[in-house]
GROMACS .gro file of C-alpha atoms in nm:
model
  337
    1UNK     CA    1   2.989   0.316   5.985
    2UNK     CA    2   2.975   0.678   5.892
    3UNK     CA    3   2.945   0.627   5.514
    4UNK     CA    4   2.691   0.326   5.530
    5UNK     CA    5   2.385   0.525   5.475
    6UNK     CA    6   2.599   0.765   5.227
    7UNK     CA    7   2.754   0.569   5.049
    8UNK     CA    8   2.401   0.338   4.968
    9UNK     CA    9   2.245   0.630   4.868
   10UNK     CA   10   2.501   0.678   4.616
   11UNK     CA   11   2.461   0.336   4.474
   12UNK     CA   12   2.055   0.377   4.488
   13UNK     CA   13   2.142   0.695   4.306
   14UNK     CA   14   2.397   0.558   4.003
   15UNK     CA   15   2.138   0.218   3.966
   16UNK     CA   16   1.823   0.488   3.937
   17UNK     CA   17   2.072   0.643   3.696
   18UNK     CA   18   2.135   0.333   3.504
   19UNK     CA   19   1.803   0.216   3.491
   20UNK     CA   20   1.673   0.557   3.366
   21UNK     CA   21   1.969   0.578   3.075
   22UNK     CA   22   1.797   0.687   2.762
   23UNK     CA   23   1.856   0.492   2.470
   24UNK     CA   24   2.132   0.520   2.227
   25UNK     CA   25   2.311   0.471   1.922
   26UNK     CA   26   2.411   0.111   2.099
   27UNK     CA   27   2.014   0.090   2.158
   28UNK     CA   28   2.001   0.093   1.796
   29UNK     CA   29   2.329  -0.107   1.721
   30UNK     CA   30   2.173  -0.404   1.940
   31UNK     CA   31   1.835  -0.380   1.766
   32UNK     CA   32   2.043  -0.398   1.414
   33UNK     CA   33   2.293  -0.721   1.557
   34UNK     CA   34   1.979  -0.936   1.639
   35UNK     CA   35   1.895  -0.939   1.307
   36UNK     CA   36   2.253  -1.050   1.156
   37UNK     CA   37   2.180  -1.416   1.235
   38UNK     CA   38   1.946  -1.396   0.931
   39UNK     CA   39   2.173  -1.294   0.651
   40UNK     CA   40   2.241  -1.523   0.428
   41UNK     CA   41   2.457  -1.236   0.202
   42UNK     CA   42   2.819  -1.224   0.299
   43UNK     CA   43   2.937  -0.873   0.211
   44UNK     CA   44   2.689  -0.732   0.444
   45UNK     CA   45   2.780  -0.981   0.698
   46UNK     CA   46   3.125  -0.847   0.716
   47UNK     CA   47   2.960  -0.489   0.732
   48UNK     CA   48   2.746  -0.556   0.959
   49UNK     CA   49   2.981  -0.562   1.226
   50UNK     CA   50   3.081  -0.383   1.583
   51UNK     CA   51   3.408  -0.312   1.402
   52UNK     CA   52   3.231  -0.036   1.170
   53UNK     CA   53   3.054   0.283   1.299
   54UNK     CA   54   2.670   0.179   1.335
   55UNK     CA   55   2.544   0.452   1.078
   56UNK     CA   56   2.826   0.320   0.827
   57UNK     CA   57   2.624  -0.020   0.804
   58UNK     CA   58   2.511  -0.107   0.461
   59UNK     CA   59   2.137   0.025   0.434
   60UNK     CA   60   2.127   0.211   0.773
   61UNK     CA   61   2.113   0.602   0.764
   62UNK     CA   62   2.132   0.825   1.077
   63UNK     CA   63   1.995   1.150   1.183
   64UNK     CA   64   2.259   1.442   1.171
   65UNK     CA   65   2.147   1.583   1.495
   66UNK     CA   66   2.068   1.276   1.732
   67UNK     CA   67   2.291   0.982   1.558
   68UNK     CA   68   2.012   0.784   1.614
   69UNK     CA   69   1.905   0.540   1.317
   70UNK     CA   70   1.643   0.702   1.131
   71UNK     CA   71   1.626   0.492   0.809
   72UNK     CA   72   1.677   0.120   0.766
   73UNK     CA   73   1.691  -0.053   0.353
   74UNK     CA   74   1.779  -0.401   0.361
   75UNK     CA   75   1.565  -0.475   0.063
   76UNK     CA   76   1.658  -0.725  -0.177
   77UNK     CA   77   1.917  -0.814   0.051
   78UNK     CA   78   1.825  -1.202   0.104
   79UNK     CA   79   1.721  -1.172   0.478
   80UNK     CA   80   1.553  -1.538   0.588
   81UNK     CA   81   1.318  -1.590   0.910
   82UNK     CA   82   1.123  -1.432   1.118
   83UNK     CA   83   1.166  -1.054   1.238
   84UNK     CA   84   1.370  -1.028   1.588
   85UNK     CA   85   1.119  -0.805   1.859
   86UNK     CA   86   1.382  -0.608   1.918
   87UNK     CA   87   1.375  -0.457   1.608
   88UNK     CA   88   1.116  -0.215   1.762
   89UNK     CA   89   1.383  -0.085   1.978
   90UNK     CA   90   1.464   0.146   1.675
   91UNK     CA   91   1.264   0.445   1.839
   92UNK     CA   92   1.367   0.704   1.565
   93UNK     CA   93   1.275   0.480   1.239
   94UNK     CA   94   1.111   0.697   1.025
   95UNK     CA   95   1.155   0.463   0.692
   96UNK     CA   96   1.129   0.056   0.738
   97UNK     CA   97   1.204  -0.098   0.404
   98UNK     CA   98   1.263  -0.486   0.459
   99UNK     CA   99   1.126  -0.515   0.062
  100UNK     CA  100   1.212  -0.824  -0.123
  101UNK     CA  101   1.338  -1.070   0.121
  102UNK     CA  102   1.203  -1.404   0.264
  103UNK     CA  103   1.070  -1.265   0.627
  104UNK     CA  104   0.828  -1.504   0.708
  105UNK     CA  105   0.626  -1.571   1.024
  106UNK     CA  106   0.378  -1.328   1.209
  107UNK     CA  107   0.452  -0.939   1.277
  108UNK     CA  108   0.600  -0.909   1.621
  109UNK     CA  109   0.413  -0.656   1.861
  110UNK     CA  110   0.718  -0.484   1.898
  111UNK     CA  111   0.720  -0.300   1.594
  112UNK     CA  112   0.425  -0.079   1.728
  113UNK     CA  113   0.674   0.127   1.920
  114UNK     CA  114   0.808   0.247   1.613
  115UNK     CA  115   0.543   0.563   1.595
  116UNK     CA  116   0.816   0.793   1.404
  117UNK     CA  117   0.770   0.569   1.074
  118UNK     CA  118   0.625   0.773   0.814
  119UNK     CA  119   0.729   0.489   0.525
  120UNK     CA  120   0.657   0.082   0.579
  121UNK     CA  121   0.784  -0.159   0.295
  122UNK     CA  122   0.713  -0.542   0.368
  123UNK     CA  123   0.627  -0.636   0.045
  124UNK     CA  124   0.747  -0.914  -0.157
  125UNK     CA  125   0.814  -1.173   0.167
  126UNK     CA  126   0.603  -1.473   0.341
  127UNK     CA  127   0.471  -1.243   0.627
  128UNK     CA  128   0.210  -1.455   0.742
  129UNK     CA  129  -0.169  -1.438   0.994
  130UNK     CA  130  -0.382  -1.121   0.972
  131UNK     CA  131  -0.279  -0.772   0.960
  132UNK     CA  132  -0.239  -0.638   1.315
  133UNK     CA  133  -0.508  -0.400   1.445
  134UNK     CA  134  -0.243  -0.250   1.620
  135UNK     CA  135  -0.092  -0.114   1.273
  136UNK     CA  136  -0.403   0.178   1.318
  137UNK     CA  137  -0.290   0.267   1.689
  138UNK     CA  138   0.086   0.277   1.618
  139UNK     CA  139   0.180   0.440   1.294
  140UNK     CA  140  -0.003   0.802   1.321
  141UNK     CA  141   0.240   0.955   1.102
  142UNK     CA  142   0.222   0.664   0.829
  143UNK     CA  143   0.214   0.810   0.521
  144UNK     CA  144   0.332   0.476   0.293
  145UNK     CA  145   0.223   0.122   0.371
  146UNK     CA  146   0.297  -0.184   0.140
  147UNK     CA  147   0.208  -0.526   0.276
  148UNK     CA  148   0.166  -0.639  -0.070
  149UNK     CA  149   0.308  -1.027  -0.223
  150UNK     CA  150   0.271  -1.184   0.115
  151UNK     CA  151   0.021  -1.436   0.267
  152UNK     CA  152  -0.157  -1.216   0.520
  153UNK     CA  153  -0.509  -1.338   0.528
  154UNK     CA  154  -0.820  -1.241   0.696
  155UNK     CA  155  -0.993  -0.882   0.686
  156UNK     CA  156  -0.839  -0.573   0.685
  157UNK     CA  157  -0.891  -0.426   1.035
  158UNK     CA  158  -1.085  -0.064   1.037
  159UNK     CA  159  -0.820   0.069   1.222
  160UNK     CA  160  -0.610   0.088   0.915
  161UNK     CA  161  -0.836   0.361   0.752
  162UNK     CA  162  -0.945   0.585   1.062
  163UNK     CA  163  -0.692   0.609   1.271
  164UNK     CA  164  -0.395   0.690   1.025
  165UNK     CA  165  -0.517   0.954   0.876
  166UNK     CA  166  -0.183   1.066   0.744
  167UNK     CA  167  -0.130   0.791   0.481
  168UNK     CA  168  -0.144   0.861   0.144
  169UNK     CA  169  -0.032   0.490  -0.013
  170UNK     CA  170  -0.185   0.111   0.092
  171UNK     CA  171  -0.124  -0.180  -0.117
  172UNK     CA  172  -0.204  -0.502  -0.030
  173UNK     CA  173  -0.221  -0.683  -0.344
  174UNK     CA  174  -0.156  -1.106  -0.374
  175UNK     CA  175  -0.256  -1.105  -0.025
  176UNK     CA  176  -0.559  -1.366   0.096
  177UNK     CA  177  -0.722  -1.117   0.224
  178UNK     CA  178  -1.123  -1.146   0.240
  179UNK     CA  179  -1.433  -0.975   0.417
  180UNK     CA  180  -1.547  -0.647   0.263
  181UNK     CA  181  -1.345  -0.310   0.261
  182UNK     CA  182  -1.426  -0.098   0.543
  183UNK     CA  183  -1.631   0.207   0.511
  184UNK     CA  184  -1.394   0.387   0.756
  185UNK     CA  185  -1.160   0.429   0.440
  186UNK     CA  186  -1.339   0.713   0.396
  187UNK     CA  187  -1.145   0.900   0.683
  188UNK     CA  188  -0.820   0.921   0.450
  189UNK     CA  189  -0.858   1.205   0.350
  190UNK     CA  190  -0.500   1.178   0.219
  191UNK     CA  191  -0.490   0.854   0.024
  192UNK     CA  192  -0.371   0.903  -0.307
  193UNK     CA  193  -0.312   0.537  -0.423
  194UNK     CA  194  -0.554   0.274  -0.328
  195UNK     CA  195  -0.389  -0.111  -0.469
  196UNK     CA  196  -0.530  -0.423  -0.339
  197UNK     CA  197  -0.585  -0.646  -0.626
  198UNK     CA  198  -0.568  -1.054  -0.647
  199UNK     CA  199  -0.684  -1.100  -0.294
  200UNK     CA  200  -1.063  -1.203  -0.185
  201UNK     CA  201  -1.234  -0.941  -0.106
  202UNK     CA  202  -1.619  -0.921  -0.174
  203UNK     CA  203  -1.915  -0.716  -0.096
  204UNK     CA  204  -1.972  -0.370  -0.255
  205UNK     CA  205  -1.767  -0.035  -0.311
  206UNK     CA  206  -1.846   0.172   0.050
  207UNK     CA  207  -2.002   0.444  -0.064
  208UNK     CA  208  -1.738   0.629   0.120
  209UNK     CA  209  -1.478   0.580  -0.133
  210UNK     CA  210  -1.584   0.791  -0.335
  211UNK     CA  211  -1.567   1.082  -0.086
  212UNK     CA  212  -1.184   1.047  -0.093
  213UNK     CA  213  -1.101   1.338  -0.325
  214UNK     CA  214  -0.730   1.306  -0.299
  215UNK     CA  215  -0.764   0.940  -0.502
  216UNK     CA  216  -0.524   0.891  -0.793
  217UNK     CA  217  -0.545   0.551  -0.840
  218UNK     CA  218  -0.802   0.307  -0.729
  219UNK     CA  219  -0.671  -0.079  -0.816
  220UNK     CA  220  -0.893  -0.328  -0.693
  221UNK     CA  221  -0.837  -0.598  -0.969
  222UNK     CA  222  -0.930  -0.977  -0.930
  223UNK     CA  223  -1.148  -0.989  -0.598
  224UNK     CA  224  -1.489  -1.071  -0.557
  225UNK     CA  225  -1.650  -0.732  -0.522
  226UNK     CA  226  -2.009  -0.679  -0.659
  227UNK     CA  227  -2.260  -0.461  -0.692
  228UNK     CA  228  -2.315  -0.194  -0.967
  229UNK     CA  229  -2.097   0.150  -0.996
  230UNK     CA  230  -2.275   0.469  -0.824
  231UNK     CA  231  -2.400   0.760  -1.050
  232UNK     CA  232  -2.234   0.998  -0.863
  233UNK     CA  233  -1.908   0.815  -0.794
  234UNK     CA  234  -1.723   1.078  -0.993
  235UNK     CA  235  -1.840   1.374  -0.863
  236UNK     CA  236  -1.570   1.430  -0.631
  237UNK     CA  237  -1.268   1.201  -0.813
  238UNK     CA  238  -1.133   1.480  -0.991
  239UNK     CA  239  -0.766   1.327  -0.982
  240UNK     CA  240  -0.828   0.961  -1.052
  241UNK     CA  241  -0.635   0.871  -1.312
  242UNK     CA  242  -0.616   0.490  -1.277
  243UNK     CA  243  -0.933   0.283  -1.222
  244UNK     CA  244  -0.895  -0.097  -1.256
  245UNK     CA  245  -1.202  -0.279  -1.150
  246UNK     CA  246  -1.132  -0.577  -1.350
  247UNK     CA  247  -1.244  -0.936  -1.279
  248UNK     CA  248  -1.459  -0.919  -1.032
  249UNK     CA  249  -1.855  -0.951  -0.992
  250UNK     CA  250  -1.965  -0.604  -1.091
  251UNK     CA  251  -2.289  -0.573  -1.296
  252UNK     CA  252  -2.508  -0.324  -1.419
  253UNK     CA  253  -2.465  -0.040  -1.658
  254UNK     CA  254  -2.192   0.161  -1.722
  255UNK     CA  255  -2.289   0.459  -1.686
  256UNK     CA  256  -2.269   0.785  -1.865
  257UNK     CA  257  -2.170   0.969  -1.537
  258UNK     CA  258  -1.867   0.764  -1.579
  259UNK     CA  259  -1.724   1.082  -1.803
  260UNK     CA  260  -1.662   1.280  -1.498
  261UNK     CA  261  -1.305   1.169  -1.357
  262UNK     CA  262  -1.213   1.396  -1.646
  263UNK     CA  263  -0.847   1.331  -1.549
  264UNK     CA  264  -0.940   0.948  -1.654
  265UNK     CA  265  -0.567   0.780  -1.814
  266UNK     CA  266  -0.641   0.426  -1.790
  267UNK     CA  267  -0.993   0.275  -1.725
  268UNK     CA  268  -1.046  -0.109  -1.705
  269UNK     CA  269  -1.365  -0.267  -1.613
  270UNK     CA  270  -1.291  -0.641  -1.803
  271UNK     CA  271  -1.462  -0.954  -1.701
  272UNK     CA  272  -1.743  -0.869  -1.495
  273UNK     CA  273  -2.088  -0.886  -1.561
  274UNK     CA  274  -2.176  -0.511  -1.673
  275UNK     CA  275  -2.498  -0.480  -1.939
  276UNK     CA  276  -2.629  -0.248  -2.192
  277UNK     CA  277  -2.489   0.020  -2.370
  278UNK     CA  278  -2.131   0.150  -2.365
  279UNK     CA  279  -2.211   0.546  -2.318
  280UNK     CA  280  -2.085   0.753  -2.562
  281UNK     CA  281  -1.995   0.986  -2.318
  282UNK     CA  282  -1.713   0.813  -2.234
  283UNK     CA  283  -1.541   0.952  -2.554
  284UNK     CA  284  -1.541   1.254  -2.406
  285UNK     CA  285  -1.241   1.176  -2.171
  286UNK     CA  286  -1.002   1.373  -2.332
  287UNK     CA  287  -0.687   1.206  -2.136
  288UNK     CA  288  -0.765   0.823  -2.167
  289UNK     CA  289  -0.536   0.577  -2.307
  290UNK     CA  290  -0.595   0.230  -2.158
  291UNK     CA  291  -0.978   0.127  -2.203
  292UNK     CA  292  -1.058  -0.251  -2.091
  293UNK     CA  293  -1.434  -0.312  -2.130
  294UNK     CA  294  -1.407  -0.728  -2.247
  295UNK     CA  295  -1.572  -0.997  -2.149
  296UNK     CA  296  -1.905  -0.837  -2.035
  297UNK     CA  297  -2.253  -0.826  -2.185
  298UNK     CA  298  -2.243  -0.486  -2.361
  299UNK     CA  299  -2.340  -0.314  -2.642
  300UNK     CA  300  -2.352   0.005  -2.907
  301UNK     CA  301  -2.113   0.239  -3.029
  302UNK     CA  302  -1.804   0.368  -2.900
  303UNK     CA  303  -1.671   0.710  -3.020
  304UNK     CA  304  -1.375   0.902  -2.965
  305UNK     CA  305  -1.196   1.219  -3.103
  306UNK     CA  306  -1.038   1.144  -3.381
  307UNK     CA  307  -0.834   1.442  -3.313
  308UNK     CA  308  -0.668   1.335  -3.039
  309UNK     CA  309  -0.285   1.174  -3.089
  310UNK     CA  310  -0.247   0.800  -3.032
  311UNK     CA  311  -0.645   0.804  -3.024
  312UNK     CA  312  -0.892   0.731  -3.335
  313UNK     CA  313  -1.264   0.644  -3.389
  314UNK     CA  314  -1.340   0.306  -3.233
  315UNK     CA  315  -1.661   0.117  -3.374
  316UNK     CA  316  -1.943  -0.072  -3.223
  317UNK     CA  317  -1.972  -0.450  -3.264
  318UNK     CA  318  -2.075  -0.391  -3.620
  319UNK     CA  319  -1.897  -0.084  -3.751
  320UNK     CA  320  -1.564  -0.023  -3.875
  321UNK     CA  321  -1.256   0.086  -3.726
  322UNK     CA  322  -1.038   0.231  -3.982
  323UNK     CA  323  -1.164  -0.039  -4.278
  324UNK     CA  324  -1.146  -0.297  -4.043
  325UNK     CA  325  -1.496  -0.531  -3.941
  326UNK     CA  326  -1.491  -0.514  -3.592
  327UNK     CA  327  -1.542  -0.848  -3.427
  328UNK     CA  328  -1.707  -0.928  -3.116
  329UNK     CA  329  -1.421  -1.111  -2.994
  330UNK     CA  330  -1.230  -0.777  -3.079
  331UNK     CA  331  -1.387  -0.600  -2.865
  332UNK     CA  332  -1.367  -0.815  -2.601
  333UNK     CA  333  -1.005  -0.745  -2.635
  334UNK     CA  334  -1.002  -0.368  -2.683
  335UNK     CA  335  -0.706  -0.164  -2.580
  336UNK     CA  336  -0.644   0.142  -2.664
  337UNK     CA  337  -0.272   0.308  -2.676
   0.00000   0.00000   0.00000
């Protein structure tokens, strides 16, 4: 009788323990095992196994100082079905790569207690349903996110743009997504390369994109956006370099402003419904060597330094180009290399 009340504290005191364990390389292990039912490669079958040190696992990397799984690549590895919750047991994922596989279903909830992840690859799968608010609230050191050649539909939640202020990459390209693009984009003050093209997104550039000074690239291809272009929508794009605003609903001029993402590489503003005159002003960006300006409603001349390698004089609808008539079905086709 003397070591009743001893002795049960002792038990209360290892099951607090248990309970309280914090999570380990086993943690990780299990998180890894529930998703071995959906290989359909054998080699990393046979790899995957409880028989090999975790962080010896094809695609798995572990931190030096914790062995904890910081890094998970299975892309292009011919995963099938939907991602297991427990996947967001991985607590110390900082890259998530599941690239190039046939994931398909809805993003489990889970996955928002992976806040560590700085890089997030699901392109190239059958994700399906609308991209989780939660994404905004989860990820605050998300510097890479690629939803990109899945079938997420819907809008893309605000959240996205002011809450992860870190992120310097989005693409979401061959998506269904729709609505217009939120004016909180503005708050990443980060982003470097903005790609969401083939989806169905309409309504008009937020002014606040153009605040964004750290753009590079700005790839908005195939949508429905409209409106016209700002005259000061270059005032603070100093490093765009990429600018594809191609087949969408864009109209009015083009204007001469235009000239002032000096750093300017590749500019494509095809099949839309600009008018007037091309401004010659758009020779006058020194770096450019991809210029789209077909199927529109435009007109007059278009000159560039001849000086310039790889770059020569290129006529209006009725002057020449090197000896050669220019067409306006040339035009309409222009590329410059």
């Amino acid at each position: 009788m003397n070591c009743y009340f001893p002795c049960l504290l002792i038990h209360f005191l290892q099951a607090c323990i248990a309970s309280t364990t914090p999570p380990n390389i086993t943690t990780d292990q299990s998180a890894l095992l529930s998703l071995k039912p959906l290989i359909t490669s054998d080699p990393l079958a046979k790899n995957w196994s409880v028989a090999f040190p975790v962080c010896q696992w094809t695609g798995v990397t572990c931190g030096a100082r914790r062995q904890r799984v910081t890094s998970l690549n299975i892309s292009n590895m011919g995963f099938t079905g939907m991602i297991p919750p427990t996947l967001g047991n991985l607590s110390f994922l900082v890259s998530l790569d599941l690239s190039g596989n046939d994931f398909d279903g809805q993003l489990p909830h889970e996955l928002a207690h992976l806040r560590r992840l700085r890089f997030l690859n699901l392109g190239i799968n059958d994700f399906s349903g609308e991209i989780p608010s939660w994404f905004g609230y989860s990820f605050p050191k998300l510097q890479y996110l690629n939803l990109a050649n899945n079938s997420f539909l819907g809008s893309i939640p605000p959240s996205i743009f002011s809450n992860i202020s870190t992120l310097e990459q989005l693409q979401l390209s061959f998506n269904n997504l729709e609505g217009t693009i939120p004016k909180e984009i503005g708050k990443l003050h980060n982003l470097k390369k903005l790609i969401c093209e083939r989806n169905q997104l309409s309504g008009s550039l937020p002014s606040e994109i153009f605040n964004v000074s750290s753009l590079e690239i700005i790839a908005l291809r195939a949508n429905h956006l409209s409106g016209s272009l700002p005259s000061d929508m270059c005032r603070r794009l100093q490093k765009l370099f990429w600018l594809n605003l191609s087949e969408n609903k864009f109209n009015g001029e083009i204007l001469s402003t235009l000239s002032q993402c000096s750093a300017l590489q590749s500019l494509s503003l095809s099949y839309n419904n600009f008018t007037g005159i091309i401004p010659n002003e758009i020779g006058n960006l020194t770096e450019l060597q991809l210029l789209y300006l077909g199927s529109n409603n435009l007109d007059g001349t278009l000159l560039f330094l001849a000086s310039r390698e790889g770059i020569g004089v290129v006529c209006s609808l009725q002057k020449q180009f090197h000896g050669v008539v220019c067409s306006r079905l040339w035009l309409n086709d222009i590329a410059l290399i």
